Every structure is written in C-alpha cells, then in structure tokens.
Amino acid sequence: MLLALLPLLFLAVTVSADAKSLIVPLTRKATGSLQGLAKQERLRFGGKAYSPARRAVPAKYSLWAFYATIGIGSPVSAVNYDLVIDTGSANTWVGAGKTYKQTSTSEATGSKVHVSWADNTLYMTGKEYIDMVNITSDLVIKYQAIGVASDTAGFHGYDGVLGLGPVSLTDGTTSGKHEIPTVTDTLFKEGTISANTVSLALAPATNGGSITFGAVDGSLYVGNLTWAPITSTYPANGYWGLDASIAYGGRTLLNSVGAIDTGSSFIHFPTDVFNKYRSATGAVLDSATSLLRVTSAQYDALQPLDFVIAGQTFSLTANGQIWPRSLNTAIGGTTSKIYLVVTDSGKTSGKGLDIIFGLSFLERFFTAYDTAAGRIGLAQTTFTNATTN
C-alpha cells in the first residue's frame, strides 16, 4: 500500500547547443513508507549475478528516488515507463509496474535475466529483449537490450530501472553470460550522442533534476569541474568508484574509497567512521528513524563535513548534513526534530567500498560520468550551500 507520495517537480526538456547531446528531465517521488529507509539501504550494494534462486523479501520496501519517463517500442513512445535512475547498476529493464507491451520492434533474445540488489531484497527476474528505447523524441535508441521482468520485488510505484552504472555490472546478469551495453553505450555506438558521457544535476528535498547524455553542460554547475579517475581498489572499481578521504571539522576520519549511487538516499559510512562522526557531532541514534539526531544547539555547532577527491575539497554545510525537515514525518520522525543524513553501513572500514555517496551528497554537487576516459567529474552547484533542508 502506498503510504507516502511526496510532491513532485517536473522540469522542461532543454536541448543543448550541441546537437549531439540532450538534457532529460527527472522527477522525484517516494513509494511506500520511508520509515526505516536507513536500515533498508544497508545492504544496497550486492551481487548482480544471474541466479534463479532468491529469498523471501519484505512486503514493503521504500524507494525515495529520481526517475525518468521513457518510451519503449514502435511507434516512438508506444508505451511510457517510469524508470528509476540508478548509477549503482547498469541493466535497463521494465515490468515492475506497467506490463511490457511487445510491438513491431520487440525481439526476444532467448536469454534470461536476473538482477539483484541489497542481498536479493530487491530483484528482477525475466527475459531479455532488443527493442527501441525512446528517452525523448530526439534521443532514440534503435536497438537496446532490455530486461522484461516476470517477477520483481521492491519496486512498487515504479516500472523498472534505467541503469547508468559501468557496463561491467551487467556481466553475469543474463543466462548468456555476456555484458549488456548500457543505454549510454548504445546511444554513443549508434551516433546519437558525440561522447560516451552522462551527467547528473539534482536538487534537494522534493525538487527535480536532469540528466545530460553526451556532454557536460557547464550551465548546470558553478566554478571548476574536478575529474577523478575511477579507483583501482576492488570492489569499488566495478562501480563509479573513487578514492576519497573524509574529514569533519578539519579532523580526518578516513582515507579510503567510495562509490556514487543514486539508488541510495543517504551517505553511508563504515561503522567505525560513523561512530567517530557521531561522537564529534554529539548526535544520538534515534530509534524511530535509525538516523542520528541532534538538538538545535548541536545543529548550530555542526562543522563542515569534507570529502577530499582528486585533491579538491567538497564540503557539506550544516544544512547539507541534515534530512529535509519538511519530510521528517515521512521517515517516521517528529516535525520538530533534526536528523542527520550520515548513516551506519554496518560494515567496518577497509573493505574496498567504504563510502556510499547517495542522494544526500549528489543533491549538493553536479556529477559527470565519462566511460571512455574512466573518470568521474564533480563540481559545486547553486544548491551546494543552500538552506533548503
């Protein structure tokens, strides 16, 4: 049952000056109750390999996600599907909500598909098809491999996923044991975009955002864009992973690696680092939300939370470290309380994937993903120092 549906903001599609790139609008909504969202995200990163086996899943799994409305089939946009934007996976698939409709461009490959997240608490199982994918009327993929789900868990309120992660994440997700080109890969291969690049500009709270395929739009960020190579550390190197250090109030908490994940709402730290941050802020763990809670005085005293990436510091202000207070009740909290967005991953540091940069970070910084060069770009935006929360 849908217990929370938060306000949405629709943005107009804007074509870049470069005819080989295009900006696509994103919308945001919540499905299911967001209470316990932090606990649910602890197991977010897990195996994606094909397997017909799965375990029992919770009846309700909430998502607080950005999505794009994508058309599949012929004629153009024969059927539109609301697909979650996910940089933590690379398969594009439909069938979680709206049933896939075969048209004249649909072609079954004979392969089975299984993609799982969160130790199989979220998954899709189905068949692979080749079909026409219409991101917009000007951004059409003629031959894209997609998954068509016959069984899913955890995606109530959405029709599937638009995977923007590295293509290696698709390896082993089909019974054919082959990699499946991502939508960005295929757009580039078909010559629709001039660079195998995608970038994200997101906004805090209930606001929307946009994806740019094929270019990095300088109008969507302020200052300089910093490029960081994908880390060589396993397993973060299989994602959009990067080397990073964390400091709070000028004191270094960790030198390690992390990954960017639009499928996570929070910023996840390993338990030992989380405890250092909790101690430094004076926060207490709130039993109702599983988030850290601070008093008004402690909020006023919050110091910058710094992430040093490729020699540049990306700082979260005090306001950037808290959950939007207008959405407190959606997560089971109290309107007057203040909750922090740094959560405990439940793992110790040194495992090769220590930091998850979820939406709470990405709403404050522009990010770009360059497949050809194997690098990630970051920059400030007009929301970096916003007091929206």
mmCIF file of C-alpha atoms in Angstrom:
data_model
loop_
_atom_site.group_PDB
_atom_site.id
_atom_site.type_symbol
_atom_site.label_atom_id
_atom_site.label_comp_id
_atom_site.label_asym_id
_atom_site.label_seq_id
_atom_site.Cartn_x
_atom_site.Cartn_y
_atom_site.Cartn_z
ATOM 1 C CA MET A 1 0.000 0.000 0.000
ATOM 2 C CA LEU A 2 1.261 3.447 -0.896
ATOM 3 C CA LEU A 3 1.710 5.263 2.399
ATOM 4 C CA ALA A 4 3.675 8.287 1.242
ATOM 5 C CA LEU A 5 3.605 10.187 -2.026
ATOM 6 C CA LEU A 6 5.636 13.355 -1.817
ATOM 7 C CA PRO A 7 5.309 16.461 -4.029
ATOM 8 C CA LEU A 8 6.852 16.248 -7.484
ATOM 9 C CA LEU A 9 8.527 18.874 -9.673
ATOM 10 C CA PHE A 10 8.555 18.465 -13.455
ATOM 11 C CA LEU A 11 11.256 20.197 -15.483
ATOM 12 C CA ALA A 12 11.073 21.072 -19.172
ATOM 13 C CA VAL A 13 13.326 19.261 -21.644
ATOM 14 C CA THR A 14 16.092 21.547 -22.870
ATOM 15 C CA VAL A 15 18.199 20.742 -25.917
ATOM 16 C CA SER A 16 21.873 21.617 -25.580
ATOM 17 C CA ALA A 17 23.576 23.832 -28.131
ATOM 18 C CA ASP A 18 25.431 20.678 -29.195
ATOM 19 C CA ALA A 19 23.008 18.675 -31.352
ATOM 20 C CA LYS A 20 24.757 15.519 -30.166
ATOM 21 C CA SER A 21 23.654 15.894 -26.548
ATOM 22 C CA LEU A 22 20.361 16.368 -24.792
ATOM 23 C CA ILE A 23 19.068 17.172 -21.329
ATOM 24 C CA VAL A 24 16.341 14.913 -19.966
ATOM 25 C CA PRO A 25 14.130 15.910 -17.001
ATOM 26 C CA LEU A 26 13.951 13.871 -13.812
ATOM 27 C CA THR A 27 11.141 13.711 -11.277
ATOM 28 C CA ARG A 28 11.237 12.500 -7.694
ATOM 29 C CA LYS A 29 8.752 10.595 -5.582
ATOM 30 C CA ALA A 30 8.557 8.218 -2.673
ATOM 31 C CA THR A 31 6.847 4.848 -2.788
ATOM 32 C CA GLY A 32 5.899 3.024 0.367
ATOM 33 C CA SER A 33 6.593 4.272 3.859
ATOM 34 C CA LEU A 34 10.051 5.821 4.223
ATOM 35 C CA GLN A 35 10.247 4.742 7.859
ATOM 36 C CA GLY A 36 13.286 2.520 8.306
ATOM 37 C CA LEU A 37 14.793 3.688 4.999
ATOM 38 C CA ALA A 38 18.284 3.859 6.514
ATOM 39 C CA LYS A 39 18.098 0.225 7.637
ATOM 40 C CA GLN A 40 16.845 -0.892 4.244
ATOM 41 C CA GLU A 41 19.767 0.732 2.459
ATOM 42 C CA ARG A 42 22.474 -1.008 4.478
ATOM 43 C CA LEU A 43 22.534 -3.954 2.074
ATOM 44 C CA ARG A 44 22.251 -1.818 -1.054
ATOM 45 C CA PHE A 45 25.449 -2.996 -2.751
ATOM 46 C CA GLY A 46 25.461 -6.697 -3.501
ATOM 47 C CA GLY A 47 25.883 -9.296 -6.214
ATOM 48 C CA LYS A 48 24.243 -8.759 -9.570
ATOM 49 C CA ALA A 49 24.964 -12.232 -10.987
ATOM 50 C CA TYR A 50 22.280 -14.276 -12.717
ATOM 51 C CA SER A 51 20.644 -16.764 -10.404
ATOM 52 C CA PRO A 52 17.123 -18.189 -10.447
ATOM 53 C CA ALA A 53 17.210 -18.583 -6.671
ATOM 54 C CA ARG A 54 16.007 -15.849 -4.327
ATOM 55 C CA ARG A 55 14.925 -15.445 -0.758
ATOM 56 C CA ALA A 56 11.741 -14.135 0.805
ATOM 57 C CA VAL A 57 11.576 -10.348 0.727
ATOM 58 C CA PRO A 58 9.861 -7.683 2.851
ATOM 59 C CA ALA A 59 6.308 -6.889 1.758
ATOM 60 C CA LYS A 60 7.161 -3.184 1.676
ATOM 61 C CA TYR A 61 10.473 -1.728 0.545
ATOM 62 C CA SER A 62 10.541 2.033 0.210
ATOM 63 C CA LEU A 63 12.270 3.974 -2.508
ATOM 64 C CA TRP A 64 12.901 7.719 -2.437
ATOM 65 C CA ALA A 65 14.183 8.065 -5.953
ATOM 66 C CA PHE A 66 14.582 10.154 -9.073
ATOM 67 C CA TYR A 67 13.015 8.713 -12.197
ATOM 68 C CA ALA A 68 12.631 9.472 -15.893
ATOM 69 C CA THR A 69 9.682 8.635 -18.124
ATOM 70 C CA ILE A 70 10.997 6.530 -21.018
ATOM 71 C CA GLY A 71 9.150 5.215 -24.086
ATOM 72 C CA ILE A 72 9.776 1.704 -25.405
ATOM 73 C CA GLY A 73 8.576 0.219 -28.673
ATOM 74 C CA SER A 74 7.259 1.459 -32.020
ATOM 75 C CA PRO A 75 5.781 3.849 -32.893
ATOM 76 C CA VAL A 76 8.024 6.173 -30.867
ATOM 77 C CA SER A 77 6.995 6.052 -27.193
ATOM 78 C CA ALA A 78 4.455 3.321 -27.836
ATOM 79 C CA VAL A 79 4.356 2.767 -24.079
ATOM 80 C CA ASN A 80 5.898 5.057 -21.456
ATOM 81 C CA TYR A 81 7.557 3.633 -18.345
ATOM 82 C CA ASP A 82 8.719 5.401 -15.170
ATOM 83 C CA LEU A 83 12.261 4.121 -14.619
ATOM 84 C CA VAL A 84 14.380 4.727 -11.505
ATOM 85 C CA ILE A 85 17.716 6.390 -12.297
ATOM 86 C CA ASP A 86 20.450 4.149 -10.898
ATOM 87 C CA THR A 87 24.194 4.732 -11.139
ATOM 88 C CA GLY A 88 24.731 1.669 -8.927
ATOM 89 C CA SER A 89 23.552 -0.776 -11.597
ATOM 90 C CA ALA A 90 23.758 -0.917 -15.386
ATOM 91 C CA ASN A 91 20.827 -3.016 -16.626
ATOM 92 C CA THR A 92 17.800 -1.242 -18.044
ATOM 93 C CA TRP A 93 14.568 -3.148 -17.521
ATOM 94 C CA VAL A 94 10.803 -2.812 -17.255
ATOM 95 C CA GLY A 95 7.850 -4.773 -15.923
ATOM 96 C CA ALA A 96 7.862 -3.962 -12.197
ATOM 97 C CA GLY A 97 4.670 -1.946 -12.531
ATOM 98 C CA LYS A 98 3.349 -1.449 -16.030
ATOM 99 C CA THR A 99 3.425 -4.610 -18.132
ATOM 100 C CA TYR A 100 5.813 -4.653 -21.082
ATOM 101 C CA LYS A 101 3.978 -4.352 -24.400
ATOM 102 C CA GLN A 102 5.540 -6.061 -27.411
ATOM 103 C CA THR A 103 5.434 -4.078 -30.666
ATOM 104 C CA SER A 104 6.907 -4.463 -34.141
ATOM 105 C CA THR A 105 10.379 -3.568 -32.787
ATOM 106 C CA SER A 106 10.400 -6.145 -29.955
ATOM 107 C CA GLU A 107 12.733 -9.107 -30.394
ATOM 108 C CA ALA A 108 13.321 -11.806 -27.770
ATOM 109 C CA THR A 109 16.947 -12.941 -27.500
ATOM 110 C CA GLY A 110 16.213 -16.200 -25.696
ATOM 111 C CA SER A 111 18.324 -15.188 -22.678
ATOM 112 C CA LYS A 112 17.052 -14.979 -19.122
ATOM 113 C CA VAL A 113 17.878 -12.009 -16.905
ATOM 114 C CA HIS A 114 18.259 -11.708 -13.144
ATOM 115 C CA VAL A 115 19.451 -8.558 -11.385
ATOM 116 C CA SER A 116 19.537 -8.233 -7.605
ATOM 117 C CA TRP A 117 20.313 -5.567 -5.060
ATOM 118 C CA ALA A 118 20.507 -5.488 -1.285
ATOM 119 C CA ASP A 119 21.284 -9.179 -0.855
ATOM 120 C CA ASN A 120 18.248 -10.060 -3.009
ATOM 121 C CA THR A 121 15.772 -7.936 -1.059
ATOM 122 C CA LEU A 122 15.315 -6.083 -4.352
ATOM 123 C CA TYR A 123 15.447 -8.044 -7.585
ATOM 124 C CA MET A 124 14.046 -8.609 -11.045
ATOM 125 C CA THR A 125 13.855 -11.875 -12.963
ATOM 126 C CA GLY A 126 12.716 -12.149 -16.549
ATOM 127 C CA LYS A 127 13.740 -12.345 -20.205
ATOM 128 C CA GLU A 128 15.975 -10.268 -22.432
ATOM 129 C CA TYR A 129 14.599 -8.369 -25.425
ATOM 130 C CA ILE A 130 16.013 -6.000 -28.019
ATOM 131 C CA ASP A 131 13.740 -3.017 -28.560
ATOM 132 C CA MET A 132 13.563 0.650 -29.480
ATOM 133 C CA VAL A 133 14.059 2.910 -26.452
ATOM 134 C CA ASN A 134 12.838 6.484 -26.669
ATOM 135 C CA ILE A 135 14.434 8.632 -23.970
ATOM 136 C CA THR A 136 12.928 11.670 -25.708
ATOM 137 C CA SER A 137 11.664 12.162 -29.263
ATOM 138 C CA ASP A 138 15.141 13.452 -30.160
ATOM 139 C CA LEU A 139 17.048 10.787 -28.237
ATOM 140 C CA VAL A 140 16.042 7.410 -29.634
ATOM 141 C CA ILE A 141 17.953 4.122 -29.371
ATOM 142 C CA LYS A 142 17.105 1.791 -32.245
ATOM 143 C CA TYR A 143 18.462 -1.448 -30.772
ATOM 144 C CA GLN A 144 18.754 -1.610 -26.998
ATOM 145 C CA ALA A 145 18.934 -4.782 -24.903
ATOM 146 C CA ILE A 146 16.464 -4.550 -22.023
ATOM 147 C CA GLY A 147 15.196 -6.870 -19.341
ATOM 148 C CA VAL A 148 11.489 -7.656 -19.220
ATOM 149 C CA ALA A 149 10.516 -8.736 -15.721
ATOM 150 C CA SER A 150 8.230 -11.647 -14.938
ATOM 151 C CA ASP A 151 8.912 -11.296 -11.200
ATOM 152 C CA THR A 152 10.179 -8.375 -9.124
ATOM 153 C CA ALA A 153 10.456 -7.234 -5.528
ATOM 154 C CA GLY A 154 10.969 -3.790 -4.038
ATOM 155 C CA PHE A 155 9.948 -1.532 -6.926
ATOM 156 C CA HIS A 156 6.321 -0.748 -6.081
ATOM 157 C CA GLY A 157 5.318 2.523 -7.709
ATOM 158 C CA TYR A 158 7.901 2.301 -10.500
ATOM 159 C CA ASP A 159 8.062 0.360 -13.760
ATOM 160 C CA GLY A 160 11.746 -0.571 -13.665
ATOM 161 C CA VAL A 161 15.275 0.832 -13.731
ATOM 162 C CA LEU A 162 17.384 2.901 -16.116
ATOM 163 C CA GLY A 163 20.880 1.636 -15.339
ATOM 164 C CA LEU A 164 23.664 4.222 -15.645
ATOM 165 C CA GLY A 165 26.465 2.276 -13.949
ATOM 166 C CA PRO A 166 29.572 0.869 -15.682
ATOM 167 C CA VAL A 167 28.776 -1.852 -18.211
ATOM 168 C CA SER A 168 30.810 -4.417 -16.244
ATOM 169 C CA LEU A 169 27.945 -4.503 -13.713
ATOM 170 C CA THR A 170 25.835 -6.307 -16.319
ATOM 171 C CA ASP A 171 28.311 -9.177 -16.617
ATOM 172 C CA GLY A 172 26.665 -12.386 -15.480
ATOM 173 C CA THR A 173 23.162 -10.916 -15.205
ATOM 174 C CA THR A 174 21.939 -12.943 -18.186
ATOM 175 C CA SER A 175 21.934 -16.671 -18.792
ATOM 176 C CA GLY A 176 24.058 -15.897 -21.866
ATOM 177 C CA LYS A 177 26.802 -14.653 -19.501
ATOM 178 C CA HIS A 178 27.572 -11.624 -21.658
ATOM 179 C CA GLU A 179 27.814 -7.920 -20.895
ATOM 180 C CA ILE A 180 24.817 -5.846 -21.960
ATOM 181 C CA PRO A 181 25.613 -2.391 -23.398
ATOM 182 C CA THR A 182 24.108 0.372 -21.274
ATOM 183 C CA VAL A 183 21.781 2.943 -22.773
ATOM 184 C CA THR A 184 24.659 5.443 -22.822
ATOM 185 C CA ASP A 185 26.905 2.918 -24.591
ATOM 186 C CA THR A 186 24.277 2.302 -27.264
ATOM 187 C CA LEU A 187 23.465 5.986 -27.771
ATOM 188 C CA PHE A 188 27.154 6.560 -28.432
ATOM 189 C CA LYS A 189 27.560 3.490 -30.667
ATOM 190 C CA GLU A 190 24.571 4.492 -32.801
ATOM 191 C CA GLY A 191 25.984 8.014 -33.165
ATOM 192 C CA THR A 192 23.100 9.724 -31.385
ATOM 193 C CA ILE A 193 25.465 11.387 -28.894
ATOM 194 C CA SER A 194 29.030 12.515 -29.598
ATOM 195 C CA ALA A 195 30.601 11.311 -26.323
ATOM 196 C CA ASN A 196 30.016 8.268 -24.101
ATOM 197 C CA THR A 197 29.244 10.550 -21.177
ATOM 198 C CA VAL A 198 26.300 11.198 -18.913
ATOM 199 C CA SER A 199 25.935 13.822 -16.181
ATOM 200 C CA LEU A 200 23.502 14.487 -13.355
ATOM 201 C CA ALA A 201 22.239 17.711 -11.849
ATOM 202 C CA LEU A 202 19.954 17.063 -8.875
ATOM 203 C CA ALA A 203 18.256 19.271 -6.308
ATOM 204 C CA PRO A 204 17.472 18.755 -2.591
ATOM 205 C CA ALA A 205 14.192 17.843 -0.890
ATOM 206 C CA THR A 206 11.232 17.358 -3.242
ATOM 207 C CA ASN A 207 12.753 19.169 -6.213
ATOM 208 C CA GLY A 208 13.651 17.540 -9.520
ATOM 209 C CA GLY A 209 16.758 17.370 -11.629
ATOM 210 C CA SER A 210 18.104 16.406 -15.027
ATOM 211 C CA ILE A 211 20.375 14.020 -16.919
ATOM 212 C CA THR A 212 22.523 15.167 -19.820
ATOM 213 C CA PHE A 213 23.506 12.466 -22.294
ATOM 214 C CA GLY A 214 26.565 13.028 -24.490
ATOM 215 C CA ALA A 215 28.065 16.137 -22.918
ATOM 216 C CA VAL A 216 28.917 18.018 -19.743
ATOM 217 C CA ASP A 217 26.749 21.138 -19.600
ATOM 218 C CA GLY A 218 28.676 23.944 -17.933
ATOM 219 C CA SER A 219 25.482 25.852 -17.189
ATOM 220 C CA LEU A 220 24.478 23.222 -14.623
ATOM 221 C CA TYR A 221 27.379 23.804 -12.215
ATOM 222 C CA VAL A 222 29.409 26.676 -10.805
ATOM 223 C CA GLY A 223 33.184 27.036 -10.577
ATOM 224 C CA ASN A 224 35.536 24.360 -11.852
ATOM 225 C CA LEU A 225 34.811 20.743 -12.693
ATOM 226 C CA THR A 226 37.207 18.312 -10.984
ATOM 227 C CA TRP A 227 37.881 14.986 -12.709
ATOM 228 C CA ALA A 228 38.809 11.953 -10.624
ATOM 229 C CA PRO A 229 39.849 8.594 -12.118
ATOM 230 C CA ILE A 230 37.812 5.523 -11.255
ATOM 231 C CA THR A 231 39.594 3.898 -8.332
ATOM 232 C CA SER A 232 41.710 0.796 -8.842
ATOM 233 C CA THR A 233 40.557 -0.616 -5.487
ATOM 234 C CA TYR A 234 38.266 -3.644 -5.589
ATOM 235 C CA PRO A 235 35.258 -3.826 -5.389
ATOM 236 C CA ALA A 236 34.669 -0.062 -5.741
ATOM 237 C CA ASN A 237 36.400 -0.156 -9.135
ATOM 238 C CA GLY A 238 33.427 -2.074 -10.517
ATOM 239 C CA TYR A 239 31.125 0.878 -9.806
ATOM 240 C CA TRP A 240 31.502 4.620 -10.299
ATOM 241 C CA GLY A 241 34.063 4.393 -7.509
ATOM 242 C CA LEU A 242 36.681 6.919 -6.458
ATOM 243 C CA ASP A 243 39.404 7.448 -3.898
ATOM 244 C CA ALA A 244 38.305 9.847 -1.174
ATOM 245 C CA SER A 245 39.077 10.977 2.327
ATOM 246 C CA ILE A 246 36.611 12.214 4.941
ATOM 247 C CA ALA A 247 37.226 14.997 7.443
ATOM 248 C CA TYR A 248 34.908 16.607 9.974
ATOM 249 C CA GLY A 249 35.772 19.988 11.399
ATOM 250 C CA GLY A 250 39.247 19.655 9.919
ATOM 251 C CA ARG A 251 39.933 16.272 11.545
ATOM 252 C CA THR A 252 40.483 13.367 9.169
ATOM 253 C CA LEU A 253 38.148 10.433 9.820
ATOM 254 C CA LEU A 254 39.095 8.133 6.947
ATOM 255 C CA ASN A 255 41.272 7.775 3.849
ATOM 256 C CA SER A 256 39.580 5.225 1.640
ATOM 257 C CA VAL A 257 37.314 4.617 -1.377
ATOM 258 C CA GLY A 258 33.643 5.042 -2.136
ATOM 259 C CA ALA A 259 31.060 4.779 -4.893
ATOM 260 C CA ILE A 260 28.376 7.082 -6.240
ATOM 261 C CA ASP A 261 24.880 5.637 -6.022
ATOM 262 C CA THR A 262 21.682 7.428 -6.973
ATOM 263 C CA GLY A 263 19.806 4.415 -5.606
ATOM 264 C CA SER A 264 20.782 5.340 -2.030
ATOM 265 C CA SER A 265 19.176 8.228 -0.173
ATOM 266 C CA PHE A 266 21.864 8.716 2.485
ATOM 267 C CA ILE A 267 25.629 8.945 2.850
ATOM 268 C CA HIS A 268 26.811 5.645 4.293
ATOM 269 C CA PHE A 269 29.963 5.392 6.439
ATOM 270 C CA PRO A 270 31.523 2.218 7.843
ATOM 271 C CA THR A 271 30.644 1.632 11.496
ATOM 272 C CA ASP A 272 33.975 2.775 12.951
ATOM 273 C CA VAL A 273 33.924 6.032 10.976
ATOM 274 C CA PHE A 274 30.220 6.548 11.664
ATOM 275 C CA ASN A 275 30.941 6.311 15.400
ATOM 276 C CA LYS A 276 33.680 8.945 15.106
ATOM 277 C CA TYR A 277 31.286 11.265 13.292
ATOM 278 C CA ARG A 278 28.535 10.629 15.852
ATOM 279 C CA SER A 279 30.900 11.402 18.705
ATOM 280 C CA ALA A 280 32.176 14.572 17.049
ATOM 281 C CA THR A 281 28.677 15.922 16.407
ATOM 282 C CA GLY A 282 27.265 14.858 19.762
ATOM 283 C CA ALA A 283 24.354 13.182 17.974
ATOM 284 C CA VAL A 284 22.305 10.313 19.384
ATOM 285 C CA LEU A 285 20.768 7.427 17.467
ATOM 286 C CA ASP A 286 17.027 7.904 17.022
ATOM 287 C CA SER A 287 15.146 4.621 17.440
ATOM 288 C CA ALA A 288 12.165 5.670 15.326
ATOM 289 C CA THR A 289 14.150 6.553 12.193
ATOM 290 C CA SER A 290 17.501 4.741 12.708
ATOM 291 C CA LEU A 291 19.126 8.099 11.915
ATOM 292 C CA LEU A 292 21.341 10.290 14.054
ATOM 293 C CA ARG A 293 19.508 13.115 15.787
ATOM 294 C CA VAL A 294 20.894 16.430 17.025
ATOM 295 C CA THR A 295 19.481 19.275 19.104
ATOM 296 C CA SER A 296 19.056 22.782 17.704
ATOM 297 C CA ALA A 297 22.195 23.865 19.564
ATOM 298 C CA GLN A 298 24.172 20.942 18.151
ATOM 299 C CA TYR A 299 22.911 21.742 14.654
ATOM 300 C CA ASP A 300 24.111 25.329 15.030
ATOM 301 C CA ALA A 301 27.530 23.954 16.045
ATOM 302 C CA LEU A 302 27.890 21.474 13.164
ATOM 303 C CA GLN A 303 31.219 21.765 11.367
ATOM 304 C CA PRO A 304 31.796 21.201 7.620
ATOM 305 C CA LEU A 305 31.862 17.559 6.529
ATOM 306 C CA ASP A 306 34.624 17.471 3.938
ATOM 307 C CA PHE A 307 35.294 14.944 1.193
ATOM 308 C CA VAL A 308 38.682 15.325 -0.479
ATOM 309 C CA ILE A 309 38.584 13.904 -4.003
ATOM 310 C CA ALA A 310 41.362 14.316 -6.576
ATOM 311 C CA GLY A 311 42.952 16.994 -4.384
ATOM 312 C CA GLN A 312 39.782 19.108 -4.161
ATOM 313 C CA THR A 313 37.539 19.508 -1.128
ATOM 314 C CA PHE A 314 33.789 19.086 -1.456
ATOM 315 C CA SER A 315 32.136 20.305 1.745
ATOM 316 C CA LEU A 316 28.704 19.616 3.105
ATOM 317 C CA THR A 317 27.470 22.529 5.176
ATOM 318 C CA ALA A 318 25.471 22.017 8.343
ATOM 319 C CA ASN A 319 22.257 22.209 6.295
ATOM 320 C CA GLY A 320 23.664 19.712 3.805
ATOM 321 C CA GLN A 321 24.200 17.204 6.610
ATOM 322 C CA ILE A 322 20.559 17.050 7.702
ATOM 323 C CA TRP A 323 17.455 15.345 6.353
ATOM 324 C CA PRO A 324 14.854 17.801 4.929
ATOM 325 C CA ARG A 325 12.822 18.798 7.954
ATOM 326 C CA SER A 326 9.682 19.106 5.833
ATOM 327 C CA LEU A 327 9.937 15.333 5.285
ATOM 328 C CA ASN A 328 10.584 14.284 8.886
ATOM 329 C CA THR A 329 7.216 12.611 9.320
ATOM 330 C CA ALA A 330 7.704 10.629 6.080
ATOM 331 C CA ILE A 331 10.606 8.730 7.691
ATOM 332 C CA GLY A 332 8.751 8.180 10.962
ATOM 333 C CA GLY A 333 10.327 11.166 12.657
ATOM 334 C CA THR A 334 8.960 14.177 14.510
ATOM 335 C CA THR A 335 8.426 17.500 12.762
ATOM 336 C CA SER A 336 10.454 19.497 15.289
ATOM 337 C CA LYS A 337 13.474 17.161 15.364
ATOM 338 C CA ILE A 338 16.697 17.388 13.331
ATOM 339 C CA TYR A 339 18.088 14.223 11.733
ATOM 340 C CA LEU A 340 21.464 13.716 10.059
ATOM 341 C CA VAL A 341 21.935 12.048 6.663
ATOM 342 C CA VAL A 342 25.149 10.178 7.524
ATOM 343 C CA THR A 343 24.256 6.579 8.368
ATOM 344 C CA ASP A 344 25.978 3.401 9.510
ATOM 345 C CA SER A 345 26.615 0.884 6.706
ATOM 346 C CA GLY A 346 27.018 -1.875 9.294
ATOM 347 C CA LYS A 347 30.469 -2.742 7.933
ATOM 348 C CA THR A 348 33.980 -1.962 9.140
ATOM 349 C CA SER A 349 36.338 0.188 7.075
ATOM 350 C CA GLY A 350 38.990 -1.265 4.811
ATOM 351 C CA LYS A 351 36.685 -3.486 2.752
ATOM 352 C CA GLY A 352 37.304 -1.675 -0.537
ATOM 353 C CA LEU A 353 33.926 0.088 -0.640
ATOM 354 C CA ASP A 354 33.704 2.190 2.495
ATOM 355 C CA ILE A 355 31.683 5.248 1.469
ATOM 356 C CA ILE A 356 28.392 5.350 -0.402
ATOM 357 C CA PHE A 357 27.740 8.786 -1.871
ATOM 358 C CA GLY A 358 23.937 8.729 -2.021
ATOM 359 C CA LEU A 359 21.427 11.389 -2.974
ATOM 360 C CA SER A 360 22.103 13.490 0.129
ATOM 361 C CA PHE A 361 25.549 14.178 -1.375
ATOM 362 C CA LEU A 362 24.513 14.243 -5.034
ATOM 363 C CA GLU A 363 21.806 16.867 -4.428
ATOM 364 C CA ARG A 364 24.575 19.281 -3.486
ATOM 365 C CA PHE A 365 27.096 18.541 -6.251
ATOM 366 C CA PHE A 366 26.996 18.112 -10.016
ATOM 367 C CA THR A 367 28.468 14.815 -11.244
ATOM 368 C CA ALA A 368 29.601 13.584 -14.663
ATOM 369 C CA TYR A 369 30.464 10.034 -15.732
ATOM 370 C CA ASP A 370 32.937 9.596 -18.591
ATOM 371 C CA THR A 371 33.029 5.957 -19.718
ATOM 372 C CA ALA A 372 35.738 6.375 -22.365
ATOM 373 C CA ALA A 373 38.216 8.054 -20.006
ATOM 374 C CA GLY A 374 37.204 6.050 -16.922
ATOM 375 C CA ARG A 375 36.669 9.120 -14.768
ATOM 376 C CA ILE A 376 34.097 10.975 -12.682
ATOM 377 C CA GLY A 377 33.618 14.737 -12.636
ATOM 378 C CA LEU A 378 32.406 16.747 -9.640
ATOM 379 C CA ALA A 379 31.559 20.413 -9.179
ATOM 380 C CA GLN A 380 29.580 22.734 -6.957
ATOM 381 C CA THR A 381 26.087 23.894 -7.904
ATOM 382 C CA THR A 382 23.722 26.609 -6.789
ATOM 383 C CA PHE A 383 22.430 24.078 -4.238
ATOM 384 C CA THR A 384 25.796 23.339 -2.599
ATOM 385 C CA ASN A 385 25.293 25.938 0.122
ATOM 386 C CA ALA A 386 21.504 26.059 0.029
ATOM 387 C CA THR A 387 19.494 26.091 3.264
ATOM 388 C CA THR A 388 16.694 24.020 1.715
ATOM 389 C CA ASN A 389 16.717 21.386 4.460
#
